[in-house]
Amino acid sequence: MSQQTGPAQEGPTRTGGRLLVESLLAHNPPLWTCVPGESFLPILDALIDPSNDGTAKLVTTRHESAAGNMAEAAGKLTGRPAVCLVTRGPGATHASIAVHTAHQDGTPLILIVGQVPRAHLRREAFQEMDYRAVFGSFAKDVVEIMEADRIPEHVAHAVHTSMSGRPGPVVLVVPEDVLDAPTPARPTRAAVATSPPICASDWNTLRTELAAARRPCLVVGGPGWSTPAAAQVAAFAERNQVPVVTPFRWQDAIDNTSPSFAGYLGLGCSPRLRQLLTSADLVVALGPRLDDPTTGGYAFPSPESRLVTVSRSRDELGRFPLPDVAIHADPASACERLEGAVLDDLPERVAWYNELRAQQVEFSTPPRGAETPRQGVDLTLVVRHVRDSVPDDSVITNGAGNYTVWVQRFFGYRDFGTQLAPRNGAMGYALPAGLAAAQLHPERVVVTFAGDGCFLMSGSELATAVRHGLRLIVIVVNNSMFGTIRMHQERRFPGRAIATDLTNPDFVAYAESFGALGVRVTDTVDFPDVFKRALDYNGPALIEIVTDPEQITPDQRITTVG
């Protein structure tokens, strides 16, 4: 499980805090985030050691939820666990949303929590909590490190656990006095977690299933996905005319301009796509979980469809919906085999392929006429302009809310690793995720979409962006309401809206108060020039777009919800 970088009990004495930092650095975390706390001061002291040589990229945020979300987003971008440092009690619980996001999204993450001294444990000391009870249901592991000498062991195991099988969060809890304790132990490094390649018999089964299908569909993405996998699947699908769909918020798992791309599943997806997929005779889930949003409440695949699941996690193969064929293998190895595979031409499959692609083209084409907003900015045209104005490798982030439907439907992702969005539907995610992308990839364009309600759950992180000189563009979609909840209210209790109206600040003045660029757009025709100004700005820029509050989705107004 781990590889010694030196004898475990030889070498100079160091504090537990320094050993913890060195043990984590041995695994090359892509990012470190924190809100500083007195319970982990020895860790912070070790991070300023010149021997780190800038390896530990520490970003201090203004709230632990943002620190956690930044680290989670870094894990999504890199496939390696970032490190989030929080103090005990309130600090840990503030970060719990990010832990839940990492759990449901399959993202590697290490959360370090400072704990009360060992002598004070189990006395309900100041800010003391039982972290196994707090995080136990949605972290892959929760470990309280009670001896400084065992820090390397626990860190190596945490990293291994976080990255193995279906990735996820691991919480390490370290009492203050353990961080202060001297120890001669040295760092260890966990072995790389790998999944088995697809074996010959499983590959033959998968190929046989695909060859026999008249109406097949590939659902691709999930932890461990990569740019090569995306290209290999597209090559197979285009050559053999097999439609490809993506799960909820894995839309960048294939180039959306590929003629094989039939759309995304999840909230706000094409109703026509869902209807057509009930006729699929074969569904191949190549990597992802078929979760609630993706399956429309577990209504997909239909009972008449055969389901083949290829997963790096053995545990996922036993989840509902249960597959007819369960293949425990690294999906990347299946993609490599698929790239060169040739299926016999079947007229019914060709017609099916063309029908699914045609509905995607129609769905992603901006609506005209009565569906367009009657006042304010047309969000559809904003999203399309952003898509046409930024490079293919630009990172697009969003949180949760009805505004995200426009982004998912009309942006069109072209490269893998360009969509950062919470698959568990957490609000407040967009801006911290954008900060992570800007920190890790300063050479890339980063565009963050956030609703007015979503944005103000983490808007103070504009201070973090300014402090660290991060370049990103934040587009605040202002309709002065919690739009998703309002939509559900109108469906269930028409004309009886409550608790969903918002009173907002002057977003331009708010941005400028932090030292960011702030611009308001109230007419669609003004957006291109404003966006160009933001692209050219050397720092964080906020564009507030004022939208029609009646336009609750691209296809519906509040008066037509029902």
C-alpha positions in Angstrom: 0.0 0.0 0.0 2.9 2.4 0.7 6.5 2.9 -0.2 9.0 4.1 2.4 11.0 7.2 1.4 13.4 6.2 4.2 13.4 4.2 7.4 10.3 5.0 9.4 12.2 5.7 12.6 15.4 7.3 11.4 16.5 10.8 10.7 16.1 14.2 12.5 13.4 14.8 14.9 10.5 17.0 13.6 7.2 18.0 15.0 4.0 16.1 14.1 2.8 19.1 12.1 6.0 19.2 10.0 5.8 15.5 9.5 2.2 15.8 8.4 3.1 18.4 5.8 6.1 16.4 4.5 4.0 13.3 4.3 1.3 15.1 2.3 3.9 16.8 0.0 5.3 13.3 -0.8 2.0 12.7 -2.6 2.1 16.0 -4.6 -1.3 17.4 -3.8 -2.4 19.9 -6.5 -3.6 22.5 -4.1 -3.8 23.4 -0.4 -6.6 25.5 1.0 -7.5 26.7 4.4 -9.1 29.1 6.8 -6.4 29.4 9.5 -7.2 28.0 13.0 -5.4 27.8 16.2 -5.9 24.0 16.3 -3.4 23.4 13.4 -0.8 26.2 13.8 2.1 23.7 13.6 0.9 22.7 10.1 0.8 26.3 9.0 4.3 26.9 10.4 5.6 23.9 8.4 4.1 25.3 5.2 6.3 28.4 5.3 9.5 26.3 5.5 11.8 27.4 2.6 12.4 23.7 1.9 8.9 23.5 0.5 10.1 25.6 -2.4 6.6 26.7 -3.3 5.5 23.1 -3.7 2.6 23.7 -1.3 0.3 26.1 -3.1 -1.7 27.4 -0.1 -4.8 29.6 -0.7 -6.5 31.2 2.3 -10.3 31.7 1.7 -12.8 33.7 3.7 -15.0 30.7 4.6 -14.3 27.0 5.1 -17.1 26.0 2.7 -15.1 27.8 -0.1 -11.8 26.3 1.1 -13.5 22.9 0.8 -15.1 23.6 -2.5 -11.8 24.9 -4.0 -10.0 21.7 -2.9 -12.8 19.5 -4.3 -12.7 21.3 -7.6 -8.9 20.8 -7.7 -9.5 17.1 -7.3 -11.9 17.1 -10.2 -9.4 18.9 -12.4 -6.4 16.8 -11.6 -7.7 13.4 -10.4 -5.5 13.8 -7.3 -6.6 14.7 -3.8 -6.1 18.3 -2.8 -5.7 19.2 0.9 -8.2 21.4 2.8 -7.1 22.5 6.3 -9.8 23.5 8.8 -10.1 24.0 12.5 -12.3 21.9 14.8 -16.0 22.3 15.4 -17.4 25.2 13.3 -14.6 25.0 10.8 -15.1 21.4 10.1 -18.8 21.6 9.8 -18.6 24.6 7.4 -16.4 22.4 5.2 -18.8 19.4 5.4 -20.7 20.5 2.2 -17.5 20.0 0.2 -17.0 16.6 1.7 -20.5 15.6 0.7 -19.9 17.0 -2.8 -16.7 14.9 -3.0 -18.6 11.8 -1.8 -21.4 12.1 -4.3 -19.3 13.3 -7.2 -16.5 10.7 -6.7 -13.7 13.3 -6.2 -10.5 12.5 -4.2 -10.1 14.9 -1.3 -8.2 15.1 2.0 -9.7 17.2 4.8 -7.4 17.8 7.7 -9.2 18.8 11.0 -7.4 20.2 14.0 -8.7 18.5 17.2 -8.6 19.3 20.9 -5.6 18.0 22.8 -5.8 14.3 23.6 -6.1 14.9 27.4 -9.3 16.9 26.7 -11.0 14.3 24.5 -14.5 13.0 25.4 -15.1 15.9 27.7 -17.0 18.1 25.2 -14.1 20.5 25.2 -14.2 23.8 23.4 -15.3 23.0 19.8 -14.8 19.3 20.3 -16.8 17.0 18.0 -16.9 13.3 17.2 -15.8 13.4 13.6 -16.6 9.8 12.9 -20.2 10.5 13.8 -20.1 13.8 11.8 -18.5 12.6 8.6 -18.9 8.8 8.8 -21.8 8.5 6.5 -20.3 10.4 3.6 -16.5 10.1 3.8 -14.7 7.0 2.6 -12.7 7.0 5.9 -12.4 9.1 9.1 -9.2 8.6 11.1 -8.1 10.3 14.3 -4.3 10.2 14.5 -3.4 9.7 18.1 0.4 9.2 17.7 2.8 11.4 15.8 4.9 8.4 14.8 2.0 7.0 12.8 1.3 10.2 10.8 3.1 8.9 7.6 1.1 5.6 7.8 -2.2 7.3 8.1 -1.5 9.9 5.4 -0.4 7.3 2.9 -3.5 5.2 3.7 -5.7 8.2 3.4 -4.3 9.1 -0.1 -4.6 5.5 -1.2 -8.2 5.3 0.0 -9.2 8.6 -1.5 -8.0 7.6 -5.0 -8.8 3.9 -5.1 -12.0 2.3 -6.5 -14.5 5.1 -6.7 -12.6 8.1 -5.4 -13.9 10.2 -2.5 -13.1 12.2 0.6 -11.0 11.1 3.6 -11.0 13.0 6.8 -7.9 13.1 9.0 -8.4 14.4 12.6 -5.2 15.4 14.4 -5.2 16.6 18.1 -3.1 19.8 18.8 -0.6 18.0 21.0 0.1 15.4 18.3 1.0 18.2 15.9 3.4 19.6 18.5 4.9 16.2 19.5 8.5 15.5 18.4 8.9 12.4 16.2 11.8 10.7 14.4 9.4 9.2 11.8 9.9 9.9 8.1 7.3 10.3 5.3 6.0 7.4 3.3 4.3 7.5 -0.1 1.3 5.4 -1.0 1.5 3.2 -4.1 -0.5 4.4 -7.1 -4.1 3.1 -6.9 -4.9 1.2 -10.1 -7.9 -0.7 -11.4 -7.5 -3.9 -13.5 -7.5 -3.6 -17.3 -10.4 -5.2 -19.0 -9.7 -8.9 -19.6 -10.1 -10.7 -22.9 -13.3 -12.5 -21.9 -15.0 -9.3 -20.7 -13.9 -7.4 -23.8 -15.3 -10.2 -26.0 -18.6 -10.0 -24.0 -18.8 -6.2 -24.4 -18.0 -6.3 -28.1 -20.6 -9.1 -28.7 -23.3 -7.0 -26.9 -22.5 -4.0 -29.0 -22.4 -5.9 -32.2 -25.9 -7.4 -31.6 -27.6 -4.2 -30.5 -29.9 -2.4 -32.9 -30.4 0.6 -30.7 -27.3 0.9 -28.5 -26.3 3.8 -26.3 -23.0 4.6 -24.5 -23.1 6.6 -21.3 -19.6 7.8 -20.7 -17.6 9.6 -18.0 -17.0 9.1 -14.3 -13.9 9.1 -12.1 -10.7 8.3 -14.0 -12.0 9.6 -17.3 -9.4 11.3 -19.5 -8.8 13.2 -22.7 -7.5 10.1 -24.5 -10.6 8.1 -23.4 -12.8 10.9 -24.8 -11.1 10.8 -28.1 -11.1 6.9 -28.3 -14.8 6.7 -27.5 -15.6 9.4 -30.1 -13.6 7.6 -32.7 -15.4 4.3 -32.1 -18.8 5.9 -31.9 -18.4 7.9 -35.1 -17.0 5.0 -37.1 -19.7 2.6 -36.0 -22.5 5.1 -35.6 -23.2 4.4 -31.9 -24.8 7.4 -30.0 -23.1 8.7 -26.9 -24.7 10.5 -24.0 -23.1 11.8 -20.8 -24.3 11.6 -17.2 -25.3 14.6 -15.1 -22.5 17.1 -15.2 -20.1 14.9 -17.0 -20.9 16.7 -20.2 -17.2 17.3 -21.0 -16.6 13.5 -21.2 -16.9 13.8 -25.0 -16.6 16.6 -27.5 -20.1 17.9 -27.8 -19.5 18.8 -31.4 -19.0 15.1 -32.3 -21.8 13.8 -34.5 -22.0 10.9 -32.0 -22.9 13.1 -29.1 -26.6 12.7 -28.4 -26.9 14.9 -25.4 -26.6 14.9 -21.6 -28.8 13.3 -19.0 -29.8 15.0 -15.8 -31.7 18.0 -14.6 -32.8 20.1 -17.5 -31.9 17.5 -20.2 -33.9 17.0 -23.4 -37.3 15.4 -22.7 -37.1 13.9 -26.2 -33.8 12.3 -25.4 -35.3 10.6 -22.3 -38.2 9.4 -24.4 -36.0 8.0 -27.1 -33.8 6.2 -24.7 -36.7 4.1 -23.4 -36.4 2.3 -26.8 -32.7 1.5 -26.4 -32.0 -2.2 -26.5 -28.5 -1.9 -25.0 -27.0 0.7 -22.6 -23.3 0.6 -21.8 -22.3 2.6 -18.8 -18.7 3.2 -19.4 -17.4 4.6 -16.1 -20.1 6.6 -14.4 -22.6 5.9 -11.7 -26.2 5.8 -13.1 -27.4 8.0 -10.3 -30.8 9.7 -9.6 -30.4 12.8 -11.8 -28.8 10.8 -14.7 -31.5 8.1 -14.7 -34.5 10.5 -14.1 -35.3 8.9 -10.7 -34.0 5.5 -11.7 -36.4 5.2 -14.6 -33.5 4.5 -17.0 -32.5 2.2 -18.5 -35.9 0.6 -19.2 -36.6 -3.0 -18.1 -36.4 -4.0 -21.8 -32.9 -2.6 -22.2 -29.8 -4.7 -21.5 -27.4 -2.9 -19.2 -23.6 -3.4 -19.3 -21.7 -1.6 -16.6 -17.9 -1.1 -16.7 -16.6 0.4 -13.5 -13.2 0.8 -11.7 -15.1 0.2 -8.4 -16.3 -3.3 -7.7 -18.9 -1.9 -5.3 -20.6 0.2 -8.0 -21.4 -3.0 -9.9 -23.9 -4.0 -7.3 -25.8 -0.8 -7.1 -29.2 -0.2 -8.7 -29.9 -0.2 -11.6 -28.3 -3.7 -11.5 -26.4 -4.6 -14.8 -27.0 -7.6 -16.9 -23.2 -7.7 -17.5 -20.9 -6.3 -14.7 -17.3 -5.7 -15.7 -14.8 -4.7 -13.0 -12.1 -2.9 -15.1 -10.6 0.4 -15.7 -12.9 2.1 -18.2 -9.8 3.6 -19.9 -8.7 0.1 -20.9 -12.1 -0.5 -22.5 -11.8 2.7 -24.4 -8.5 1.6 -25.8 -10.1 -1.6 -27.1 -13.1 0.3 -28.4 -11.0 2.7 -30.5 -10.1 0.2 -33.1 -13.3 -1.9 -33.0 -15.4 -2.2 -36.1 -19.1 -3.4 -35.9 -21.1 -4.6 -38.8 -23.3 -2.0 -40.5 -26.9 -2.3 -39.3 -29.5 0.0 -40.9 -31.6 0.2 -37.8 -28.6 1.3 -35.7 -27.7 3.9 -38.3 -31.3 5.3 -38.2 -31.2 5.3 -34.4 -27.9 7.1 -34.4 -29.1 9.8 -36.7 -32.4 10.3 -34.8 -30.6 10.8 -31.5 -28.1 13.2 -33.0 -30.9 15.2 -34.7 -32.8 15.7 -31.4 -29.6 17.0 -29.8 -29.0 19.5 -32.5 -32.6 20.7 -32.2 -32.4 20.8 -28.4 -29.2 22.8 -28.4 -30.4 25.3 -30.9 -31.7 28.5 -29.2 -35.5 28.6 -29.2 -37.3 31.4 -31.0 -40.6 33.3 -30.6 -42.7 33.0 -27.5 -39.9 31.2 -25.5 -37.5 34.1 -25.7 -37.4 36.5 -22.8 -39.5 39.6 -23.1 -37.2 41.9 -21.0 -33.7 41.9 -19.7 -30.8 39.9 -21.1 -31.3 36.7 -23.1 -29.2 34.2 -21.2 -29.2 31.8 -24.2 -27.4 34.3 -26.4 -25.0 35.1 -23.5 -24.0 31.4 -23.2 -23.6 31.0 -26.9 -21.5 34.1 -27.1 -19.2 32.9 -24.4 -18.9 29.5 -26.1 -17.9 31.2 -29.4 -15.5 33.6 -27.8 -13.3 31.4 -25.5 -10.7 28.7 -26.4 -11.7 25.0 -26.3 -9.7 24.4 -23.1 -11.5 27.2 -21.1 -12.9 26.0 -17.8 -16.6 26.7 -17.2 -17.9 26.5 -13.6 -21.3 26.7 -12.1 -23.2 26.0 -8.9 -26.8 25.0 -8.6 -30.0 26.6 -9.8 -32.2 27.0 -12.9 -29.6 29.2 -14.6 -27.4 26.1 -15.0 -29.8 24.7 -17.4 -28.9 27.3 -20.0 -25.1 26.6 -19.5 -25.6 22.8 -19.8 -27.9 23.1 -22.9 -26.2 25.8 -24.9 -22.5 25.9 -24.1 -21.2 22.8 -25.8 -18.0 21.5 -24.1 -15.2 20.6 -26.5 -12.4 19.3 -24.2 -12.4 17.1 -21.2 -11.6 18.8 -17.9 -13.5 22.0 -18.8 -16.7 21.5 -16.8 -16.6 22.1 -13.0 -20.1 21.7 -11.4 -21.4 20.0 -8.3 -23.2 16.7 -9.1 -24.8 16.8 -5.7 -26.5 20.1 -6.5 -24.7 22.3 -3.9 -25.1 26.0 -4.2 -22.2 28.4 -3.6 -19.8 26.1 -5.6 -19.2 28.1 -8.7 -16.9 30.9 -7.5 -14.6 28.7 -5.4 -14.4 26.2 -8.2 -13.4 29.0 -10.6 -10.7 30.1 -8.1 -9.3 26.6 -8.1 -9.2 26.5 -11.9 -7.6 29.9 -12.1 -5.0 29.0 -9.5 -4.1 25.7 -11.2 -4.3 26.9 -14.8 -3.5 30.6 -14.9 -2.9 30.3 -18.7 -6.5 29.2 -19.3 -9.7 31.2 -19.5 -12.0 30.6 -16.6 -15.7 31.6 -16.7 -17.9 31.2 -13.7 -21.7 31.3 -14.0 -23.6 31.9 -10.8 -27.2 32.8 -10.0 -27.8 35.8 -7.7 -28.8 33.4 -4.9 -25.9 31.0 -5.6 -23.3 33.7 -5.9 -23.9 35.4 -2.6 -23.3 32.1 -0.8 -19.6 32.5 -1.6 -19.4 36.0 -3.1 -16.9 37.1 -0.4 -14.3 34.9 -2.1 -13.8 37.8 -4.6 -11.5 39.0 -1.9 -9.5 35.7 -2.3 -9.4 36.2 -6.1 -8.0 39.7 -5.7 -5.5 38.8 -3.0 -4.1 36.0 -5.1 -4.3 37.8 -8.4 -6.5 35.2 -10.0 -8.0 35.9 -13.4 -11.5 34.7 -13.9 -14.8 36.1 -15.2 -17.8 35.7 -13.0 -21.2 36.1 -14.7 -23.9 36.7 -12.1 -27.4 35.8 -13.5 -29.7 38.2 -11.6 -33.4 37.4 -11.6 -33.9 38.4 -8.0 -35.2 35.0 -6.9 -34.3 31.5 -6.0 -35.5 30.4 -9.4 -35.5 26.6 -9.0 -37.6 26.7 -5.9 -39.9 29.2 -7.4 -40.4 26.9 -10.4 -41.3 24.0 -8.1 -43.7 26.3 -6.0 -45.5 27.3 -9.2 -45.9 23.7 -10.2 -47.3 22.5 -6.8 -48.8 25.7 -5.4 -49.6 28.0 -8.3 -49.6 31.7 -7.4 -48.5 31.1 -3.8 -44.9 32.0 -3.9 -43.1 32.5 -0.5 -39.5 32.7 0.6 -38.0 32.8 -2.9 -37.8 36.6 -3.6 -34.4 38.1 -3.1 -33.2 41.6 -2.3 -29.8 42.0 -3.9 -26.9 44.4 -3.4 -25.4 46.5 -6.2 -23.3 43.7 -7.6 -21.1 46.2 -9.6 -20.3 48.2 -6.4 -19.8 44.9 -4.5 -17.2 43.7 -7.0 -15.5 47.0 -7.1 -15.3 47.2 -3.3 -13.0 44.1 -3.4 -10.9 45.6 -6.2 -12.4 43.5 -9.0 -13.8 44.8 -12.3 -17.6 45.1 -12.1 -20.0 45.8 -15.0 -23.8 45.5 -15.3 -25.5 44.4 -18.5 -29.3 45.0 -19.0 -29.5 44.6 -22.8 -28.2 41.6 -24.7 -26.6 43.6 -27.4 -24.2 45.1 -24.9 -22.8 41.8 -23.6 -20.2 41.0 -26.3 -18.3 44.3 -25.7 -18.5 43.8 -22.0 -17.3 40.2 -22.2 -14.4 41.3 -24.4 -13.4 43.9 -21.7 -13.5 41.2 -19.0 -11.4 38.8 -21.1 -8.8 41.5 -21.5 -8.8 42.5 -17.8 -5.8 41.3 -15.8 -7.7 40.2 -12.7 -11.1 39.0 -11.5 -14.0 40.5 -13.4 -17.7 40.3 -12.5 -20.5 40.8 -15.1 -24.0 41.1 -13.7 -26.6 40.3 -16.3 -30.2 41.3 -15.4 -32.6 38.7 -16.7 -36.3 38.4 -17.1 -37.6 36.9 -13.8 -40.6 35.4 -15.7 -38.2 33.3 -17.9 -37.8 30.4 -15.5 -36.2 27.9 -18.1 -35.2 28.2 -21.7 -38.6 26.9 -22.7 -41.0 28.0 -19.9 -42.2 31.2 -18.3 -43.6 31.2 -14.8 -47.1 31.6 -16.1 -46.7 28.4 -18.1 -45.1 26.2 -15.5 -47.4 23.3 -14.6 
